[in-house]
């Protein structure tokens, strides 16, 4: 009779359920357990065989390693361009009438202390708000000041152009005179100023610092207007148009995105503490405690997850204005927020996130209820991993290395993003000579250079930003892949050494890392590329959905929303599947040194053939660890909220426009950091279970190298499954009897 190959283990019987060994093997967990073939073999020692961790290897998937290195060179080139051409101040502060960025000390005039943009000519602001007039607010004359000026009730005050030409004043002198040198002007220049063509312009409207631009009120001060009229000034236009045109310019999507990106730069101490130090300390603490207090830490993780989710949700409700009176405000400084609802955009975005967090809270509570009866299994399987980690203590310290690499990369990536998003050319607009202004250098009124300035991005910069975003996906996944494979190699060595630390060698983690770097970087590049592509597609779809937000609110737009949600859901499932396959492929690579595709095929075949034996145990353990990662990331988000609540980030030059981006950034980085550290336990579970499958397959269904704690865990799980099935069958029979 021909012997069949690769049938997989037939399994011993655990309370009637085969898990390994022959169909007639004794029952695991029975008094005869000590006499079972598997345990007898374990006690007698493993059979003589070749080393399980293959040392003689070849470099695999070299093409993808070359592709990754080429991508890295391109990444360095595009970030260098951003650092050379960009200026993050452009994302927050506007441009003055000379094309300078407010706050730039290297401008044509030193504007280091002048960060607030003020529109000098109110008639131009009013004109830009008329639909019948092609004049734009970007062409209205603006200047950089220390703060928004206020009109005086006793005398007429002026905001004059920067001192140039015949005006012999320094910038400090100009600021010391409250930007007013009207008394130094010639008669012709004073007459030009009364016609609102400069070089001095009257302060007639009260204004408020609205994200570093002066939001004018609808009407001028009555007393000041009387003074202006008595001096023979031209007619002043006023009305809600002035308020609305400025508000619209400062709350349009592109301006909001720029401010959100700039918030990351302003809140960099929060990012360092809550996105770097906090997740590092929390993850290391969790890893150490789980080594000794598995049961307590598992329950504590579940409880804290619910608490942190609730607190973060409440914070979003508060900042969105649904609870309390601490909603996000756009006003910088102590000015009264009496100009429209200046924070509508920020509050609406926070309301959307608050709704999402509510859904997350409900899901977390439901998962907690489902897991209550299964925590015992999770604790048992984590104990197996904890014992392996205890045998290799360096595994607790090792994740600090990839953490530091990821931290340095993310700092560089974020800084480059700020510069790249602000790169481009600052060029003068073409307003068809629809304005005129006095030029102090020419000492005459001119209409040749009175148009405003704007930042223009070329298509190359747009593609560079897309390239840059893809770079963070691929690079972080590559670092994580190397980390996972290194951990898998060390844990696999522990399994095949039957837990004997004397057989692990001097430094199993270092040996595993050396094999990864020398032979398998190409495989890491290929596996991480697959995940990065899916993540990039999801990002692009979300970006398109944001751009089509107006269409979603139109009749029939709900279909578009449903389509995007379905696409995101499908891509999320695909991403999860790829990550799951990758993780198991990395285990095979760490053990045998195969190429990525062959390793993925081998791992998938093993999982499918043993799905009923280890899948449930694996899924429950991974779910608990996933909740732990979410718990750490939510704690980081909560700490970020608390730091952003301090006075420093709610007023003055360090004010953030919204806590949304800094909090989400800390949340995301916290999750990545926790993932790196939790991967030690996660990969320990996966590696031991997959090694168990390989072991059983190679020894005719009997796992010869499996540690007793793993056997007890699988046996206990099998007995619980059988008891649950028996209970369901009994209930079914009782219902049938009643009917």
XYZ file of C-alpha atoms in Angstrom:
739
model
C 0.000 0.000 0.000
C 1.411 3.359 -1.036
C 2.234 5.773 1.722
C 0.472 9.106 1.347
C 2.482 12.269 1.823
C 1.598 15.543 3.544
C -1.686 14.310 4.903
C -1.113 16.315 8.065
C -1.475 14.988 11.576
C -4.514 12.936 12.287
C -4.537 13.893 15.941
C -4.907 12.236 19.310
C -8.354 12.200 20.842
C -9.217 14.799 23.459
C -12.582 13.826 24.910
C -13.550 12.386 21.581
C -11.989 15.173 19.529
C -8.829 14.268 17.593
C -6.020 16.760 17.957
C -2.799 14.854 17.411
C -1.393 11.380 17.400
C -3.163 8.383 15.912
C -6.918 7.914 16.101
C -6.423 5.316 18.815
C -4.134 7.410 20.977
C -5.004 7.762 24.646
C -7.035 10.710 25.802
C -4.991 13.757 26.688
C -5.715 14.864 30.202
C -6.687 11.357 31.335
C -4.659 9.318 33.823
C -3.055 7.630 30.866
C -1.671 10.933 29.649
C 1.789 10.217 31.001
C 1.862 7.012 28.931
C 0.785 8.673 25.672
C 3.242 8.415 22.768
C 3.736 12.153 22.636
C 4.608 12.547 26.314
C 6.712 9.397 26.335
C 8.650 10.746 23.368
C 8.997 14.105 25.106
C 10.391 12.508 28.254
C 12.738 10.264 26.283
C 14.056 13.209 24.291
C 13.752 14.098 20.630
C 15.064 11.844 17.924
C 18.363 12.625 16.332
C 17.864 14.966 13.395
C 19.363 17.856 11.487
C 19.306 21.351 13.085
C 15.801 22.821 12.884
C 16.921 26.438 12.330
C 18.582 26.318 8.939
C 21.959 28.077 8.911
C 23.047 27.432 5.312
C 20.906 29.960 3.439
C 20.761 31.959 0.243
C 19.775 35.579 -0.275
C 16.088 35.638 -1.264
C 13.933 38.113 -3.232
C 16.932 40.292 -4.087
C 14.981 42.183 -6.772
C 12.612 43.603 -4.160
C 15.504 44.580 -1.904
C 17.043 46.521 -4.801
C 13.626 48.106 -5.433
C 13.353 49.122 -1.776
C 16.850 50.627 -1.777
C 16.062 52.549 -4.976
C 12.852 53.778 -3.361
C 14.870 54.900 -0.334
C 17.230 56.925 -2.531
C 14.210 58.593 -4.156
C 12.765 59.266 -0.707
C 15.949 61.044 0.389
C 15.967 63.118 -2.814
C 12.359 64.314 -2.460
C 12.754 65.131 1.235
C 15.948 67.068 0.492
C 13.990 69.093 -2.049
C 11.362 69.837 0.615
C 13.939 70.957 3.185
C 15.553 73.189 0.555
C 12.406 74.800 -0.891
C 9.843 74.616 1.907
C 8.967 76.799 4.882
C 6.345 75.452 7.344
C 5.382 79.015 8.320
C 3.611 79.259 4.969
C 1.079 76.698 6.203
C -0.032 78.964 9.050
C 0.810 82.578 8.315
C -0.158 84.417 5.164
C 1.829 86.564 2.738
C 2.183 90.333 2.924
C 2.020 92.851 0.082
C 5.706 92.162 -0.741
C 5.295 88.379 -0.946
C 6.994 87.757 2.422
C 5.816 85.055 4.813
C 4.765 86.536 8.134
C 7.189 85.568 10.891
C 10.117 85.019 8.482
C 13.267 86.747 9.711
C 14.920 86.101 6.325
C 12.287 88.051 4.393
C 13.006 91.298 2.543
C 12.282 92.950 5.902
C 12.886 91.206 9.227
C 9.479 89.827 10.233
C 10.618 87.556 13.057
C 8.175 89.053 15.583
C 5.441 89.921 13.094
C 3.307 86.785 12.639
C -0.265 88.122 12.275
C -1.644 89.051 8.855
C -3.835 92.162 8.664
C -5.750 93.448 5.640
C -5.096 97.199 5.472
C -7.746 98.300 2.971
C -11.295 97.378 4.156
C -12.805 98.404 0.813
C -10.679 95.782 -0.960
C -11.876 93.130 1.502
C -15.493 94.142 0.848
C -14.892 94.168 -2.915
C -13.437 90.640 -2.835
C -16.670 89.370 -1.273
C -18.908 90.555 -4.099
C -19.831 87.796 -6.532
C -20.148 90.354 -9.323
C -16.515 91.469 -8.911
C -13.570 89.231 -9.979
C -11.268 90.764 -7.332
C -10.034 88.138 -4.809
C -9.106 88.425 -1.145
C -5.662 87.009 -2.044
C -5.030 90.325 -3.862
C -6.192 92.572 -1.025
C -3.318 94.484 0.540
C -2.078 92.747 3.692
C 0.774 93.380 6.107
C 2.417 91.449 8.958
C 1.936 92.804 12.508
C 2.505 91.737 16.103
C -1.210 91.551 16.776
C -4.521 92.677 15.371
C -4.987 96.457 15.785
C -7.993 98.108 17.423
C -9.497 101.516 16.531
C -9.282 104.406 18.978
C -12.314 106.407 20.086
C -10.329 109.615 20.612
C -8.095 109.880 17.561
C -7.620 108.236 14.173
C -4.891 105.564 14.144
C -3.114 104.246 11.070
C -1.367 101.097 9.893
C 1.386 102.176 7.536
C 3.474 100.133 5.129
C 6.916 98.899 6.158
C 9.307 101.872 6.441
C 11.029 102.193 3.069
C 12.254 104.915 0.762
C 12.075 108.362 2.427
C 10.704 106.909 5.697
C 13.858 106.674 7.801
C 12.674 104.283 10.502
C 13.800 100.845 11.597
C 11.298 97.993 11.949
C 11.560 98.314 15.733
C 10.844 102.049 15.507
C 7.885 101.322 13.227
C 6.485 98.768 15.703
C 7.157 101.165 18.606
C 4.988 103.803 16.912
C 2.159 101.218 16.593
C 2.946 101.014 12.855
C 1.886 104.683 12.452
C 4.092 107.283 10.740
C 1.270 109.276 9.101
C 2.681 112.470 10.608
C 5.952 111.899 8.694
C 4.266 111.749 5.280
C 4.280 114.488 2.703
C 1.050 116.229 1.779
C 0.719 114.105 -1.371
C 1.271 110.907 0.577
C -1.293 111.953 3.206
C -3.781 112.719 0.460
C -3.142 109.286 -1.080
C -3.710 107.700 2.322
C -7.087 109.434 2.643
C -8.030 107.750 -0.668
C -7.105 104.309 0.722
C -4.157 103.926 -1.629
C -1.472 104.233 1.084
C 1.168 104.219 2.249
C -0.937 104.517 5.460
C -4.394 103.037 6.009
C -6.870 103.942 8.772
C -7.831 101.475 11.509
C -11.622 101.689 11.371
C -12.763 98.108 12.133
C -12.300 96.108 15.301
C -10.461 92.858 14.486
C -9.751 89.544 16.216
C -6.777 87.204 15.813
C -8.348 84.258 13.993
C -5.612 81.662 13.387
C -2.993 84.386 12.877
C -5.103 86.429 10.487
C -7.196 89.425 11.551
C -10.916 88.733 11.227
C -12.609 92.129 10.687
C -15.992 92.896 12.184
C -18.942 93.781 9.949
C -19.079 97.508 10.767
C -16.499 100.163 11.689
C -16.429 101.927 15.029
C -18.887 104.839 14.970
C -16.519 107.295 16.685
C -13.609 106.360 14.422
C -15.769 106.578 11.316
C -16.805 110.110 12.314
C -13.160 111.112 12.664
C -12.381 109.599 9.251
C -15.292 111.398 7.579
C -14.359 114.711 9.232
C -10.821 114.430 7.781
C -12.270 113.946 4.279
C -11.622 110.244 3.847
C -13.300 108.275 1.047
C -16.501 106.318 1.600
C -16.073 103.069 3.528
C -17.982 99.941 2.567
C -19.172 97.725 5.399
C -21.496 94.817 6.111
C -21.479 91.080 6.715
C -19.665 90.585 3.400
C -16.406 91.679 5.066
C -16.782 89.097 7.814
C -17.881 86.300 5.524
C -15.144 86.671 2.915
C -12.352 86.504 5.518
C -14.049 83.650 7.368
C -14.485 81.692 4.140
C -10.826 82.118 3.175
C -9.627 80.931 6.585
C -11.955 77.921 6.842
C -11.774 76.466 3.335
C -10.567 72.813 3.253
C -7.072 73.598 1.958
C -6.503 76.183 4.712
C -7.811 73.797 7.376
C -5.548 70.952 6.193
C -2.557 73.291 6.215
C -3.339 74.343 9.768
C -3.794 70.741 10.870
C -0.406 69.803 9.425
C 1.132 72.864 11.082
C -0.437 71.797 14.408
C 1.888 68.793 14.368
C 4.855 71.138 14.259
C 3.488 73.430 16.972
C 2.667 70.541 19.304
C 5.958 68.690 18.802
C 6.582 68.335 22.601
C 3.220 66.556 22.845
C 4.203 64.237 19.995
C 7.533 63.423 21.640
C 6.027 62.715 25.060
C 2.712 61.085 24.094
C 3.760 59.566 20.790
C 7.235 58.429 21.821
C 8.050 58.245 25.519
C 4.593 57.257 26.835
C 3.998 54.248 24.532
C 7.594 53.097 25.099
C 7.197 53.083 28.891
C 3.693 51.582 28.816
C 4.680 48.821 26.391
C 7.856 47.846 28.266
C 5.937 47.838 31.557
C 3.203 45.636 30.070
C 5.790 43.236 28.631
C 7.598 42.874 31.956
C 4.403 42.426 33.968
C 2.920 39.876 31.570
C 5.995 37.742 32.167
C 5.045 37.307 35.826
C 1.346 38.240 36.196
C -0.372 36.982 33.052
C -3.876 36.617 34.498
C -3.939 39.959 36.328
C -2.510 41.907 33.380
C -4.987 40.321 30.938
C -7.989 41.372 33.036
C -6.453 44.780 33.760
C -5.894 45.359 30.026
C -9.551 44.675 29.245
C -10.779 46.972 32.050
C -8.411 49.826 31.143
C -9.355 49.528 27.473
C -12.990 50.264 28.315
C -12.028 53.129 30.636
C -9.647 54.784 28.159
C -12.109 54.425 25.280
C -14.799 56.100 27.370
C -12.513 58.958 28.459
C -11.211 59.672 24.939
C -14.797 59.672 23.646
C -15.823 62.141 26.360
C -12.895 64.430 25.469
C -14.007 64.524 21.831
C -17.553 65.336 22.982
C -16.222 68.201 25.119
C -14.038 69.653 22.353
C -16.879 69.320 19.837
C -19.066 71.426 22.128
C -21.618 68.729 22.946
C -20.635 68.568 26.620
C -19.606 71.543 28.755
C -18.278 74.887 27.541
C -14.719 74.048 26.516
C -15.214 73.711 22.765
C -12.375 74.448 20.362
C -12.069 78.144 19.546
C -10.267 79.719 16.621
C -9.405 82.919 18.452
C -5.726 83.342 19.369
C -5.053 85.423 22.474
C -7.572 87.020 24.795
C -9.793 88.643 22.152
C -13.534 88.093 22.428
C -14.843 85.485 20.020
C -17.663 87.644 18.671
C -17.101 87.170 14.957
C -19.386 84.522 13.512
C -18.939 80.948 14.731
C -15.244 81.013 13.909
C -14.596 77.406 14.921
C -17.369 75.709 12.964
C -15.054 73.667 10.736
C -12.896 72.389 13.589
C -15.936 71.528 15.723
C -17.644 69.693 12.859
C -14.549 67.552 12.295
C -14.369 66.798 16.014
C -18.072 65.872 16.030
C -17.448 63.335 13.251
C -14.587 61.772 15.228
C -16.755 61.822 18.386
C -19.429 59.779 16.584
C -16.783 57.322 15.362
C -15.422 57.012 18.909
C -18.939 56.295 20.162
C -19.180 53.398 17.719
C -15.724 52.193 18.810
C -16.834 52.343 22.453
C -19.891 50.200 21.714
C -17.766 47.664 19.810
C -15.220 47.515 22.661
C -17.955 46.868 25.224
C -19.472 44.105 23.063
C -16.065 42.470 22.526
C -15.460 42.607 26.276
C -18.745 40.834 26.966
C -17.919 38.161 24.376
C -14.444 37.601 25.825
C -15.527 37.233 29.460
C -15.915 33.447 29.116
C -12.809 33.066 26.967
C -10.221 34.983 28.984
C -9.102 31.750 30.663
C -8.049 30.362 27.269
C -6.272 33.619 26.434
C -4.412 33.557 29.744
C -3.327 29.965 29.124
C -1.979 30.628 25.647
C -0.221 33.832 26.761
C 1.396 31.803 29.571
C 2.990 29.600 26.910
C 4.436 32.682 25.227
C 5.497 34.182 28.576
C 7.496 31.060 29.421
C 9.326 31.300 26.098
C 10.059 34.989 26.713
C 11.331 34.099 30.187
C 13.798 31.670 28.601
C 15.081 34.468 26.312
C 15.076 37.656 28.477
C 16.701 39.715 25.717
C 13.363 39.583 23.875
C 12.009 42.126 26.364
C 14.781 44.605 25.532
C 15.082 43.898 21.799
C 11.960 45.872 20.661
C 13.642 49.078 21.850
C 15.928 48.844 18.792
C 13.159 48.861 16.129
C 11.252 51.402 18.264
C 14.165 53.842 18.091
C 14.531 53.231 14.355
C 10.809 53.879 13.795
C 10.895 56.949 16.075
C 13.842 58.519 14.233
C 12.247 57.755 10.880
C 8.860 59.229 11.865
C 10.483 62.408 13.193
C 12.371 62.795 9.924
C 9.255 61.931 7.895
C 7.064 64.421 9.755
C 9.585 67.243 9.454
C 10.016 66.496 5.746
C 6.223 66.457 5.282
C 5.917 69.930 6.824
C 8.602 71.299 4.517
C 7.353 69.431 1.460
C 3.747 70.600 1.950
C 5.024 74.184 2.157
C 7.393 73.900 -0.819
C 6.558 75.603 -4.074
C 6.949 79.023 -5.575
C 5.534 82.209 -4.050
C 4.431 84.190 -7.084
C 2.443 87.356 -7.573
C -1.145 86.927 -8.676
C -2.603 88.424 -11.812
C -5.467 90.690 -10.738
C -5.698 92.589 -14.072
C -4.540 95.891 -12.515
C -7.767 96.106 -10.505
C -5.956 97.762 -7.605
C -3.531 100.605 -6.959
C -1.212 101.405 -4.061
C 1.452 103.949 -3.161
C 5.000 102.645 -3.649
C 7.399 104.233 -1.156
C 10.402 103.240 -3.252
C 9.008 104.848 -6.419
C 7.254 107.584 -4.389
C 4.234 107.295 -6.618
C 0.936 105.430 -6.914
C 1.381 102.283 -9.001
C -0.905 99.523 -10.256
C 1.880 97.303 -11.580
C 2.740 95.513 -8.350
C -0.299 95.811 -6.099
C -1.631 92.270 -6.594
C -1.196 89.757 -3.767
C 0.974 86.638 -3.581
C 0.094 82.949 -3.376
C 1.915 79.657 -2.920
C 1.711 77.506 -6.036
C 2.435 73.764 -5.999
C 3.554 72.141 -9.194
C 2.398 68.660 -10.186
C 5.851 67.378 -9.290
C 5.404 68.501 -5.681
C 1.955 66.886 -5.538
C 3.428 63.584 -6.736
C 6.324 64.003 -4.293
C 3.813 64.257 -1.414
C 2.086 61.070 -2.617
C 5.503 59.377 -2.840
C 6.312 60.654 0.645
C 3.103 59.236 2.139
C 3.684 55.851 0.500
C 7.192 55.968 1.941
C 5.932 56.002 5.534
C 3.699 52.981 4.864
C 6.408 50.882 3.212
C 9.272 51.830 5.522
C 7.392 51.297 8.795
C 6.051 47.952 7.555
C 9.580 46.953 6.482
C 10.986 47.736 9.947
C 8.122 45.844 11.598
C 8.674 42.863 9.270
C 12.358 42.667 10.234
C 11.390 42.896 13.900
C 8.772 40.114 13.622
C 11.097 37.775 11.743
C 13.873 38.280 14.281
C 11.516 37.467 17.153
C 10.169 34.431 15.288
C 13.700 33.089 14.774
C 14.500 33.310 18.481
C 11.199 31.734 19.591
C 11.514 28.949 17.008
C 14.950 28.151 18.395
C 13.350 27.884 21.848
C 10.635 25.504 20.582
C 12.981 23.158 18.732
C 15.353 23.123 21.703
C 12.399 21.814 23.785
C 12.777 24.827 26.071
C 16.327 23.934 27.061
C 18.113 27.283 27.410
C 21.503 25.558 27.220
C 20.750 24.585 23.617
C 19.688 28.077 22.491
C 23.168 29.409 22.034
C 24.777 32.554 23.411
C 22.423 35.150 21.893
C 19.445 33.673 20.015
C 17.950 37.112 19.267
C 21.216 38.441 17.873
C 21.726 35.270 15.798
C 18.203 35.562 14.407
C 18.676 39.254 13.560
C 21.948 38.445 11.804
C 20.229 35.838 9.601
C 17.463 38.293 8.713
C 19.859 41.075 7.745
C 22.160 38.793 5.793
C 19.668 36.662 3.868
C 16.036 37.805 4.133
C 15.828 41.592 3.672
C 14.443 41.070 0.171
C 11.634 38.936 1.565
C 10.920 41.620 4.154
C 10.739 44.224 1.387
C 8.265 42.112 -0.604
C 6.000 41.342 2.355
C 5.942 44.966 3.546
C 5.316 46.205 -0.007
C 2.083 44.204 -0.252
C 0.747 45.749 2.967
C 1.917 49.248 1.982
C 0.080 49.067 -1.359
C -3.220 48.211 0.355
C -2.710 50.952 2.966
C -1.974 53.479 0.213
C -5.103 52.520 -1.728
C -7.179 52.975 1.431
C -5.580 56.386 2.005
C -6.279 57.506 -1.573
C -9.904 56.348 -1.360
C -10.400 58.297 1.862
C -8.795 61.365 0.267
C -11.131 61.092 -2.734
C -14.114 60.711 -0.414
C -13.139 63.930 1.378
C -12.846 65.728 -1.946
C -16.300 64.489 -2.981
C -17.901 65.425 0.316
C -20.240 67.916 -1.377
C -21.469 65.217 -3.759
C -22.274 62.974 -0.802
C -24.639 65.611 0.571
C -26.414 65.929 -2.799
C -29.499 63.823 -3.704
C -28.376 60.253 -4.223
C -25.056 60.961 -2.525
C -25.759 58.283 0.083
C -25.024 55.658 -2.584
C -21.564 57.171 -3.011
C -21.005 57.045 0.755
C -22.086 53.400 0.892
C -19.776 52.571 -2.021
C -16.776 54.137 -0.289
C -17.601 52.401 3.003
C -17.878 49.024 1.256
C -14.587 49.599 -0.558
C -12.845 50.528 2.693
C -14.323 47.493 4.444
C -13.168 45.125 1.692
C -9.701 46.649 1.633
C -9.530 46.412 5.423
C -10.309 42.693 5.259
C -7.714 42.198 2.522
C -5.116 44.111 4.566
C -5.839 42.008 7.665
C -5.552 38.798 5.611
C -2.250 39.867 4.049
C -0.821 40.828 7.433
C -1.905 37.469 8.868
C -0.303 35.548 5.981
C 2.821 37.722 6.169
C 3.231 37.090 9.871
C 3.158 33.334 9.429
C 5.353 33.555 6.340
C 7.958 35.424 8.419
C 7.962 32.496 10.872
C 8.743 30.020 8.072
C 11.400 32.403 6.707
C 13.001 32.685 10.146
C 13.098 28.901 10.470
C 13.971 27.693 6.991
C 15.215 30.754 5.084
C 12.749 30.252 2.214
C 11.740 33.056 -0.143
C 8.625 35.025 0.737
C 6.232 33.381 -1.749
C 7.253 29.811 -0.868
C 7.166 30.630 2.849
C 3.681 32.157 2.528
C 2.470 29.071 0.657
C 3.947 26.720 3.235
C 2.496 28.701 6.164
C -0.951 28.947 4.559
C -1.048 25.189 3.906
C -0.121 24.460 7.519
C -2.761 26.838 8.859
C -5.502 25.404 6.638
C -4.670 21.801 7.541
C -4.581 22.567 11.271
C -7.239 25.265 11.464
C -9.529 23.320 13.797
C -6.693 22.526 16.199
C -4.959 25.857 16.769
C -7.045 28.569 15.066
C -9.402 29.282 17.961
C -6.574 29.399 20.513
C -4.515 31.633 18.227
C -7.381 34.020 17.450
C -8.359 34.476 21.103
C -4.750 35.152 22.142
C -4.209 37.591 19.256
C -7.487 39.367 20.050
C -6.424 39.992 23.640
C -3.078 41.338 22.434
C -4.830 43.547 19.854
C -6.991 44.991 22.621
C -3.808 45.586 24.618
C -2.291 47.568 21.745
C -5.477 49.607 21.417
C -5.395 50.202 25.185
C -1.839 51.589 25.051
C -2.619 53.781 22.021
C -5.781 55.145 23.675
C -3.765 55.944 26.799
C -1.356 57.923 24.588
C -4.296 59.765 22.981
C -5.669 60.566 26.439
C -2.290 61.893 27.614
C -2.096 64.022 24.431
C -5.515 65.517 25.211
C -4.383 66.366 28.735
C -1.163 68.028 27.531
C -3.040 70.034 24.902
C -5.352 71.268 27.676
C -2.523 73.340 29.151
C -2.505 77.093 28.603
C 0.519 76.880 26.299
C -1.439 75.160 23.508
C -4.699 77.102 23.976
C -3.405 80.638 23.467
C -0.505 82.608 22.074
C 1.888 81.596 19.325
C 1.852 77.912 20.340
C -1.938 77.605 20.047
C -3.060 74.596 18.032
C -6.063 75.104 15.782
C -7.512 71.732 16.777
C -6.377 68.840 18.991
C -7.491 66.426 16.252
C -4.244 65.853 14.337
C -1.849 65.785 17.341
C -4.150 63.365 19.192
C -4.623 61.092 16.164
C -0.889 61.183 15.465
C -0.085 60.137 19.064
C -2.777 57.477 18.814
C -1.346 56.071 15.568
C 2.298 56.212 16.656
C 1.334 54.774 20.035
C -0.342 51.843 18.297
C 2.710 51.240 16.080
C 5.012 51.388 19.119
C 2.793 49.058 21.130
C 2.641 46.755 18.109
C 6.442 46.502 18.069
C 6.595 45.498 21.748
C 3.444 43.369 21.837
C 4.795 41.571 18.778
C 7.112 39.713 21.145
C 4.172 37.934 22.783
C 2.144 37.807 19.572
C 4.932 36.239 17.554
C 5.788 33.909 20.423
C 2.246 32.498 20.303
C 2.162 32.266 16.500
C 5.657 30.794 16.230
C 5.046 28.121 18.863
C 1.708 27.112 17.326
C 3.078 27.033 13.767
C 6.157 25.125 14.940
C 3.777 22.723 16.674
C 2.007 22.164 13.328
C 5.313 21.579 11.531
C 6.435 19.259 14.316
C 3.235 17.207 14.178
C 3.298 17.017 10.381
C 6.891 15.750 10.314
C 6.295 13.109 12.997
C 3.143 11.464 11.717
C 0.774 13.577 13.780
C 2.707 13.442 17.070
C 4.320 16.709 18.145
C 7.626 15.430 19.511
C 9.041 18.799 20.590
C 5.938 20.505 22.018
C 6.376 21.772 25.604
C 3.955 20.275 28.170
C 2.350 23.679 28.898
C 1.305 23.965 25.238
C -0.105 20.429 25.276
C -2.120 21.209 28.413
C -3.471 24.415 26.846
C -4.599 22.682 23.649
C -6.091 19.798 25.639
C -8.012 22.124 27.964
C -9.349 24.053 25.007
C -10.449 20.848 23.300
C -12.280 19.704 26.437
C -14.069 23.044 26.727
C -15.104 22.841 23.091
C -16.459 19.356 23.587
C -18.358 20.398 26.727
C -19.872 23.356 24.874
C -20.885 21.112 21.962
C -22.426 18.581 24.359
C -24.373 21.341 26.098
C -25.670 22.667 22.769
C -26.689 19.152 21.712
C -28.525 18.633 25.015
C -30.417 21.900 24.625
C -31.328 20.959 21.081
C -32.698 17.620 22.281
C -34.691 19.326 25.054
C -36.226 21.786 22.586
C -37.083 18.928 20.243
C -38.704 17.012 23.143
C -40.840 20.034 24.090
C -42.004 20.433 20.508
